Amino acid sequence: MVSFDIVTIFPEVVDAYKSVGILSIAQKKNLVEINSHNLRKWTTDKHKTVDGTPAGDGPGMILKVEPIYKAIQDLKRENTIVAITTPKGERLVQPKLREFSNVKDLHMIILCGRYEGFDQRIYDNLVDYEFSIGDYVLAGGELPALVLVDGITRLIPGVLGNSDSLNEESFDNNQLEYPQYTQPENFNGWKIPSVLLSGDHKKVEEYRNSLKKKVE
Ligand code: ADE
């Protein structure tokens, strides 16, 4: 089974999202396991400190190496991929999601950033995959972690009911999907293109192909 262990100081964010929609269905079908873990569990001091001031001074706080190291020691298995969220990481793209979804019994630990980032020794010694979801800076890594989990999970065979919806997918083959419509045929004078109602499958396919947009 594909399995994710998400390490965060806000596990409730992960728990809320994993309990709805496709992620919830995939867990119920035992196709994926998604666990959230509070990083503070691996602290030893009274205040459960996960961050510290930067060595050599500077703004903000840095996530400490010890609790993260302990979390990884506790959670890692034989073939674990340790991923970390950072705006400095490799940009996450659809082919990468597909690559992960094809790994047999994928087990991924995802470390969610907060504050000004992680102690560099974490990147240097503990992590296999640094990823960013775009060229902007978020307040934390929980959303990027969930983007990764969501994007991989929906590609796991058996998760989506209709496998055709995966074959014709946006961004695969560098193409965006064609426009889609559903009933009513006419709303406010806004009509469904008549070719889609013609029943001529060849014409429908030609029409759709002509409207697929290329992405750079
Ligand atoms: N943490 C903060 N911003 C991020 C981003 N754009 N991608 C991944 N992790 C982040």
PDB file of C-alpha atoms and ligand atoms in Angstrom:
ATOM      1  CA  MET A   1       0.000   0.000   0.000  1.00  0.00           C
ATOM      2  CA  VAL A   2       1.132   3.573  -0.650  1.00  0.00           C
ATOM      3  CA  SER A   3       1.791   5.300   2.642  1.00  0.00           C
ATOM      4  CA  PHE A   4       2.460   8.902   3.677  1.00  0.00           C
ATOM      5  CA  ASP A   5       3.720  10.157   7.043  1.00  0.00           C
ATOM      6  CA  ILE A   6       3.375  13.928   7.241  1.00  0.00           C
ATOM      7  CA  VAL A   7       5.379  15.669   9.954  1.00  0.00           C
ATOM      8  CA  THR A   8       4.032  19.092  10.889  1.00  0.00           C
ATOM      9  CA  ILE A   9       3.317  21.384  13.819  1.00  0.00           C
ATOM     10  CA  PHE A  10      -0.284  21.668  12.550  1.00  0.00           C
ATOM     11  CA  PRO A  11      -1.532  18.081  12.098  1.00  0.00           C
ATOM     12  CA  GLU A  12      -5.139  19.295  12.204  1.00  0.00           C
ATOM     13  CA  VAL A  13      -4.685  20.927   8.776  1.00  0.00           C
ATOM     14  CA  VAL A  14      -3.638  17.591   7.266  1.00  0.00           C
ATOM     15  CA  ASP A  15      -6.391  15.699   9.116  1.00  0.00           C
ATOM     16  CA  ALA A  16      -9.090  18.038   7.791  1.00  0.00           C
ATOM     17  CA  TYR A  17      -8.078  17.665   4.161  1.00  0.00           C
ATOM     18  CA  LYS A  18      -7.431  13.927   4.236  1.00  0.00           C
ATOM     19  CA  SER A  19     -10.936  13.296   5.579  1.00  0.00           C
ATOM     20  CA  VAL A  20     -12.798  14.484   2.459  1.00  0.00           C
ATOM     21  CA  GLY A  21     -13.195  13.558  -1.194  1.00  0.00           C
ATOM     22  CA  ILE A  22     -10.777  11.364  -3.118  1.00  0.00           C
ATOM     23  CA  LEU A  23      -8.277  11.082  -0.244  1.00  0.00           C
ATOM     24  CA  SER A  24     -10.963   9.822   2.111  1.00  0.00           C
ATOM     25  CA  ILE A  25     -12.236   7.298  -0.453  1.00  0.00           C
ATOM     26  CA  ALA A  26      -8.712   6.067  -1.241  1.00  0.00           C
ATOM     27  CA  GLN A  27      -8.023   5.436   2.457  1.00  0.00           C
ATOM     28  CA  LYS A  28     -11.308   3.595   2.899  1.00  0.00           C
ATOM     29  CA  LYS A  29     -10.403   1.387  -0.072  1.00  0.00           C
ATOM     30  CA  ASN A  30      -7.060   0.652   1.651  1.00  0.00           C
ATOM     31  CA  LEU A  31      -5.182   1.962  -1.368  1.00  0.00           C
ATOM     32  CA  VAL A  32      -3.370   4.621   0.639  1.00  0.00           C
ATOM     33  CA  GLU A  33      -2.518   5.383   4.258  1.00  0.00           C
ATOM     34  CA  ILE A  34      -2.118   9.016   5.302  1.00  0.00           C
ATOM     35  CA  ASN A  35      -0.825   9.758   8.808  1.00  0.00           C
ATOM     36  CA  SER A  36      -0.163  13.156  10.333  1.00  0.00           C
ATOM     37  CA  HIS A  37       2.390  13.526  13.135  1.00  0.00           C
ATOM     38  CA  ASN A  38       2.965  16.462  15.427  1.00  0.00           C
ATOM     39  CA  LEU A  39       6.680  17.319  15.298  1.00  0.00           C
ATOM     40  CA  ARG A  40       6.488  18.333  18.976  1.00  0.00           C
ATOM     41  CA  LYS A  41       6.118  14.636  19.807  1.00  0.00           C
ATOM     42  CA  TRP A  42       9.867  14.306  19.161  1.00  0.00           C
ATOM     43  CA  THR A  43      10.968  17.149  21.457  1.00  0.00           C
ATOM     44  CA  THR A  44      12.394  16.509  24.914  1.00  0.00           C
ATOM     45  CA  ASP A  45      12.133  19.877  26.697  1.00  0.00           C
ATOM     46  CA  LYS A  46       9.225  21.134  28.796  1.00  0.00           C
ATOM     47  CA  HIS A  47       8.142  23.692  26.173  1.00  0.00           C
ATOM     48  CA  LYS A  48       8.290  21.194  23.292  1.00  0.00           C
ATOM     49  CA  THR A  49      10.563  23.523  21.336  1.00  0.00           C
ATOM     50  CA  VAL A  50      10.859  22.802  17.613  1.00  0.00           C
ATOM     51  CA  ASP A  51      12.598  26.029  16.514  1.00  0.00           C
ATOM     52  CA  GLY A  52      15.578  28.190  17.387  1.00  0.00           C
ATOM     53  CA  THR A  53      17.204  31.501  16.439  1.00  0.00           C
ATOM     54  CA  PRO A  54      19.556  31.425  13.442  1.00  0.00           C
ATOM     55  CA  ALA A  55      23.252  30.930  14.164  1.00  0.00           C
ATOM     56  CA  GLY A  56      25.115  34.122  13.139  1.00  0.00           C
ATOM     57  CA  ASP A  57      21.924  36.143  13.645  1.00  0.00           C
ATOM     58  CA  GLY A  58      19.183  37.017  11.200  1.00  0.00           C
ATOM     59  CA  PRO A  59      15.418  37.299  11.117  1.00  0.00           C
ATOM     60  CA  GLY A  60      12.909  34.671  12.202  1.00  0.00           C
ATOM     61  CA  MET A  61      13.240  31.196  13.602  1.00  0.00           C
ATOM     62  CA  ILE A  62      14.656  27.992  12.136  1.00  0.00           C
ATOM     63  CA  LEU A  63      13.310  24.455  12.562  1.00  0.00           C
ATOM     64  CA  LYS A  64      15.769  22.466  14.666  1.00  0.00           C
ATOM     65  CA  VAL A  65      17.582  19.365  13.494  1.00  0.00           C
ATOM     66  CA  GLU A  66      17.083  17.076  16.550  1.00  0.00           C
ATOM     67  CA  PRO A  67      13.275  16.618  16.539  1.00  0.00           C
ATOM     68  CA  ILE A  68      13.266  16.127  12.757  1.00  0.00           C
ATOM     69  CA  TYR A  69      16.105  13.592  13.017  1.00  0.00           C
ATOM     70  CA  LYS A  70      14.199  11.640  15.678  1.00  0.00           C
ATOM     71  CA  ALA A  71      10.958  11.763  13.681  1.00  0.00           C
ATOM     72  CA  ILE A  72      12.709  10.274  10.659  1.00  0.00           C
ATOM     73  CA  GLN A  73      14.405   7.569  12.751  1.00  0.00           C
ATOM     74  CA  ASP A  74      11.015   6.574  14.167  1.00  0.00           C
ATOM     75  CA  LEU A  75       9.056   6.651  10.932  1.00  0.00           C
ATOM     76  CA  LYS A  76      11.472   5.446   8.286  1.00  0.00           C
ATOM     77  CA  ARG A  77      11.278   1.994   6.743  1.00  0.00           C
ATOM     78  CA  GLU A  78      13.500   0.192   4.268  1.00  0.00           C
ATOM     79  CA  ASN A  79      12.528   2.113   1.129  1.00  0.00           C
ATOM     80  CA  THR A  80      11.367   5.442   2.513  1.00  0.00           C
ATOM     81  CA  ILE A  81      11.621   8.629   0.476  1.00  0.00           C
ATOM     82  CA  VAL A  82      12.050  11.672   2.727  1.00  0.00           C
ATOM     83  CA  ALA A  83      10.531  14.755   1.084  1.00  0.00           C
ATOM     84  CA  ILE A  84      10.698  18.331   2.326  1.00  0.00           C
ATOM     85  CA  THR A  85       8.652  21.394   1.369  1.00  0.00           C
ATOM     86  CA  THR A  86      10.658  24.457   0.424  1.00  0.00           C
ATOM     87  CA  PRO A  87      10.249  27.294  -2.086  1.00  0.00           C
ATOM     88  CA  LYS A  88      13.900  26.597  -3.045  1.00  0.00           C
ATOM     89  CA  GLY A  89      13.099  23.029  -4.112  1.00  0.00           C
ATOM     90  CA  GLU A  90      12.515  21.406  -7.488  1.00  0.00           C
ATOM     91  CA  ARG A  91       9.205  22.541  -8.988  1.00  0.00           C
ATOM     92  CA  LEU A  92       6.564  19.813  -8.653  1.00  0.00           C
ATOM     93  CA  VAL A  93       5.206  18.730 -12.046  1.00  0.00           C
ATOM     94  CA  GLN A  94       2.729  16.093 -13.205  1.00  0.00           C
ATOM     95  CA  PRO A  95       5.359  13.602 -14.554  1.00  0.00           C
ATOM     96  CA  LYS A  96       6.966  13.557 -11.086  1.00  0.00           C
ATOM     97  CA  LEU A  97       3.600  12.730  -9.500  1.00  0.00           C
ATOM     98  CA  ARG A  98       3.179   9.903 -11.985  1.00  0.00           C
ATOM     99  CA  GLU A  99       6.692   8.636 -11.234  1.00  0.00           C
ATOM    100  CA  PHE A 100       5.911   8.478  -7.500  1.00  0.00           C
ATOM    101  CA  SER A 101       2.527   6.854  -8.122  1.00  0.00           C
ATOM    102  CA  ASN A 102       4.331   4.047  -9.991  1.00  0.00           C
ATOM    103  CA  VAL A 103       6.681   3.242  -7.071  1.00  0.00           C
ATOM    104  CA  LYS A 104       5.616  -0.082  -5.566  1.00  0.00           C
ATOM    105  CA  ASP A 105       4.575   0.293  -1.914  1.00  0.00           C
ATOM    106  CA  LEU A 106       5.738   3.897  -1.897  1.00  0.00           C
ATOM    107  CA  HIS A 107       6.453   5.157   1.614  1.00  0.00           C
ATOM    108  CA  MET A 108       7.044   8.849   1.922  1.00  0.00           C
ATOM    109  CA  ILE A 109       7.810  10.998   4.943  1.00  0.00           C
ATOM    110  CA  ILE A 110       6.957  14.626   4.188  1.00  0.00           C
ATOM    111  CA  LEU A 111       8.489  17.324   6.384  1.00  0.00           C
ATOM    112  CA  CYS A 112       6.425  20.527   6.427  1.00  0.00           C
ATOM    113  CA  GLY A 113       8.388  23.753   6.727  1.00  0.00           C
ATOM    114  CA  ARG A 114       7.425  26.667   8.980  1.00  0.00           C
ATOM    115  CA  TYR A 115       9.071  29.880  10.126  1.00  0.00           C
ATOM    116  CA  GLU A 116      12.195  30.810   8.100  1.00  0.00           C
ATOM    117  CA  GLY A 117      12.856  27.211   7.081  1.00  0.00           C
ATOM    118  CA  PHE A 118      14.924  24.257   8.255  1.00  0.00           C
ATOM    119  CA  ASP A 119      18.410  23.937   9.699  1.00  0.00           C
ATOM    120  CA  GLN A 120      20.604  23.290   6.621  1.00  0.00           C
ATOM    121  CA  ARG A 121      21.873  20.014   8.134  1.00  0.00           C
ATOM    122  CA  ILE A 122      18.396  18.574   7.571  1.00  0.00           C
ATOM    123  CA  TYR A 123      18.583  19.233   3.809  1.00  0.00           C
ATOM    124  CA  ASP A 124      22.194  18.060   3.668  1.00  0.00           C
ATOM    125  CA  ASN A 125      21.853  14.781   5.548  1.00  0.00           C
ATOM    126  CA  LEU A 126      18.273  13.627   5.937  1.00  0.00           C
ATOM    127  CA  VAL A 127      16.320  14.444   2.797  1.00  0.00           C
ATOM    128  CA  ASP A 128      15.904  12.766  -0.606  1.00  0.00           C
ATOM    129  CA  TYR A 129      13.553  15.160  -2.341  1.00  0.00           C
ATOM    130  CA  GLU A 130      13.165  18.945  -1.919  1.00  0.00           C
ATOM    131  CA  PHE A 131      10.103  20.252  -3.711  1.00  0.00           C
ATOM    132  CA  SER A 132       8.303  23.538  -4.335  1.00  0.00           C
ATOM    133  CA  ILE A 133       4.762  23.961  -5.635  1.00  0.00           C
ATOM    134  CA  GLY A 134       5.496  27.316  -7.283  1.00  0.00           C
ATOM    135  CA  ASP A 135       7.523  30.479  -7.258  1.00  0.00           C
ATOM    136  CA  TYR A 136       5.904  32.113  -4.258  1.00  0.00           C
ATOM    137  CA  VAL A 137       6.462  31.823  -0.530  1.00  0.00           C
ATOM    138  CA  LEU A 138       3.791  30.335   1.719  1.00  0.00           C
ATOM    139  CA  ALA A 139       3.623  30.556   5.502  1.00  0.00           C
ATOM    140  CA  GLY A 140       4.015  26.803   5.832  1.00  0.00           C
ATOM    141  CA  GLY A 141       4.572  23.495   4.089  1.00  0.00           C
ATOM    142  CA  GLU A 142       1.244  21.862   4.929  1.00  0.00           C
ATOM    143  CA  LEU A 143      -0.453  22.962   1.697  1.00  0.00           C
ATOM    144  CA  PRO A 144       2.502  21.849  -0.481  1.00  0.00           C
ATOM    145  CA  ALA A 145       2.571  18.495   1.383  1.00  0.00           C
ATOM    146  CA  LEU A 146      -1.134  18.014   0.703  1.00  0.00           C
ATOM    147  CA  VAL A 147      -0.662  18.980  -2.942  1.00  0.00           C
ATOM    148  CA  LEU A 148       1.922  16.192  -3.246  1.00  0.00           C
ATOM    149  CA  VAL A 149      -0.258  13.623  -1.441  1.00  0.00           C
ATOM    150  CA  ASP A 150      -3.386  14.569  -3.413  1.00  0.00           C
ATOM    151  CA  GLY A 151      -1.576  14.586  -6.753  1.00  0.00           C
ATOM    152  CA  ILE A 152      -0.024  11.142  -6.185  1.00  0.00           C
ATOM    153  CA  THR A 153      -3.074   9.514  -4.603  1.00  0.00           C
ATOM    154  CA  ARG A 154      -5.471  10.227  -7.446  1.00  0.00           C
ATOM    155  CA  LEU A 155      -3.044   8.468  -9.828  1.00  0.00           C
ATOM    156  CA  ILE A 156      -2.926   5.224  -7.821  1.00  0.00           C
ATOM    157  CA  PRO A 157      -4.751   2.514  -9.806  1.00  0.00           C
ATOM    158  CA  GLY A 158      -8.240   1.929  -8.399  1.00  0.00           C
ATOM    159  CA  VAL A 159      -8.558   5.312  -6.674  1.00  0.00           C
ATOM    160  CA  LEU A 160     -10.523   7.081  -9.395  1.00  0.00           C
ATOM    161  CA  GLY A 161     -13.605   5.199 -10.556  1.00  0.00           C
ATOM    162  CA  ASN A 162     -13.198   5.951 -14.231  1.00  0.00           C
ATOM    163  CA  SER A 163      -9.710   5.218 -15.580  1.00  0.00           C
ATOM    164  CA  ASP A 164     -10.554   7.150 -18.771  1.00  0.00           C
ATOM    165  CA  SER A 165     -10.497  10.322 -16.718  1.00  0.00           C
ATOM    166  CA  LEU A 166      -6.805   9.576 -16.077  1.00  0.00           C
ATOM    167  CA  ASN A 167      -6.024   8.792 -19.718  1.00  0.00           C
ATOM    168  CA  GLU A 168      -7.432  12.074 -20.959  1.00  0.00           C
ATOM    169  CA  GLU A 169      -5.929  14.091 -18.227  1.00  0.00           C
ATOM    170  CA  SER A 170      -4.784  17.704 -18.116  1.00  0.00           C
ATOM    171  CA  PHE A 171      -1.021  18.208 -18.316  1.00  0.00           C
ATOM    172  CA  ASP A 172      -0.280  14.673 -19.478  1.00  0.00           C
ATOM    173  CA  ASN A 173       1.489  14.896 -22.856  1.00  0.00           C
ATOM    174  CA  ASN A 174       1.896  18.582 -22.048  1.00  0.00           C
ATOM    175  CA  GLN A 175      -1.687  19.309 -22.957  1.00  0.00           C
ATOM    176  CA  LEU A 176      -4.515  20.983 -21.171  1.00  0.00           C
ATOM    177  CA  GLU A 177      -7.959  19.454 -21.256  1.00  0.00           C
ATOM    178  CA  TYR A 178     -10.591  20.585 -23.719  1.00  0.00           C
ATOM    179  CA  PRO A 179     -13.641  22.556 -22.504  1.00  0.00           C
ATOM    180  CA  GLN A 180     -16.466  20.445 -21.050  1.00  0.00           C
ATOM    181  CA  TYR A 181     -20.196  21.031 -20.609  1.00  0.00           C
ATOM    182  CA  THR A 182     -23.161  19.403 -18.909  1.00  0.00           C
ATOM    183  CA  GLN A 183     -26.944  19.992 -18.916  1.00  0.00           C
ATOM    184  CA  PRO A 184     -28.837  22.267 -19.414  1.00  0.00           C
ATOM    185  CA  GLU A 185     -28.231  22.697 -23.138  1.00  0.00           C
ATOM    186  CA  ASN A 186     -29.097  26.365 -22.918  1.00  0.00           C
ATOM    187  CA  PHE A 187     -28.572  28.487 -19.820  1.00  0.00           C
ATOM    188  CA  ASN A 188     -29.141  32.229 -20.091  1.00  0.00           C
ATOM    189  CA  GLY A 189     -28.645  31.899 -23.857  1.00  0.00           C
ATOM    190  CA  TRP A 190     -25.209  30.288 -23.248  1.00  0.00           C
ATOM    191  CA  LYS A 191     -25.314  27.125 -25.350  1.00  0.00           C
ATOM    192  CA  ILE A 192     -23.473  23.834 -25.440  1.00  0.00           C
ATOM    193  CA  PRO A 193     -21.645  23.607 -28.833  1.00  0.00           C
ATOM    194  CA  SER A 194     -23.966  21.627 -31.117  1.00  0.00           C
ATOM    195  CA  VAL A 195     -21.255  19.141 -32.206  1.00  0.00           C
ATOM    196  CA  LEU A 196     -21.209  17.747 -28.655  1.00  0.00           C
ATOM    197  CA  LEU A 197     -24.903  16.922 -28.947  1.00  0.00           C
ATOM    198  CA  SER A 198     -24.606  15.412 -32.442  1.00  0.00           C
ATOM    199  CA  GLY A 199     -23.840  11.846 -31.303  1.00  0.00           C
ATOM    200  CA  ASP A 200     -21.018  11.716 -33.906  1.00  0.00           C
ATOM    201  CA  HIS A 201     -18.064  10.470 -31.824  1.00  0.00           C
ATOM    202  CA  LYS A 202     -15.489  11.114 -34.529  1.00  0.00           C
ATOM    203  CA  LYS A 203     -16.595  14.735 -34.916  1.00  0.00           C
ATOM    204  CA  VAL A 204     -16.648  15.169 -31.134  1.00  0.00           C
ATOM    205  CA  GLU A 205     -13.080  13.879 -30.874  1.00  0.00           C
ATOM    206  CA  GLU A 206     -11.890  16.140 -33.701  1.00  0.00           C
ATOM    207  CA  TYR A 207     -13.589  19.112 -32.053  1.00  0.00           C
ATOM    208  CA  ARG A 208     -11.962  18.329 -28.676  1.00  0.00           C
ATOM    209  CA  ASN A 209      -8.506  17.806 -30.174  1.00  0.00           C
ATOM    210  CA  SER A 210      -8.775  21.125 -31.978  1.00  0.00           C
ATOM    211  CA  LEU A 211      -9.385  22.871 -28.644  1.00  0.00           C
ATOM    212  CA  LYS A 212      -6.702  21.204 -26.532  1.00  0.00           C
ATOM    213  CA  LYS A 213      -4.266  23.860 -25.477  1.00  0.00           C
ATOM    214  CA  LYS A 214      -0.525  23.340 -25.514  1.00  0.00           C
ATOM    215  CA  VAL A 215       1.360  24.225 -22.347  1.00  0.00           C
ATOM    216  CA  GLU A 216       4.967  25.439 -22.448  1.00  0.00           C
TER     217      GLU A 216
HETATM  218  N1  ADE B   1       7.037  26.565   1.679  1.00  0.00           N
HETATM  219  C1  ADE B   1       6.785  27.863   1.537  1.00  0.00           C
HETATM  220  N2  ADE B   1       6.490  28.158   0.265  1.00  0.00           N
HETATM  221  C2  ADE B   1       6.545  26.983  -0.418  1.00  0.00           C
HETATM  222  C3  ADE B   1       6.347  26.624  -1.774  1.00  0.00           C
HETATM  223  N3  ADE B   1       6.017  27.527  -2.717  1.00  0.00           N
HETATM  224  N4  ADE B   1       6.502  25.341  -2.131  1.00  0.00           N
HETATM  225  C4  ADE B   1       6.858  24.423  -1.195  1.00  0.00           C
HETATM  226  N5  ADE B   1       7.066  24.701   0.080  1.00  0.00           N
HETATM  227  C5  ADE B   1       6.912  25.975   0.478  1.00  0.00           C
END
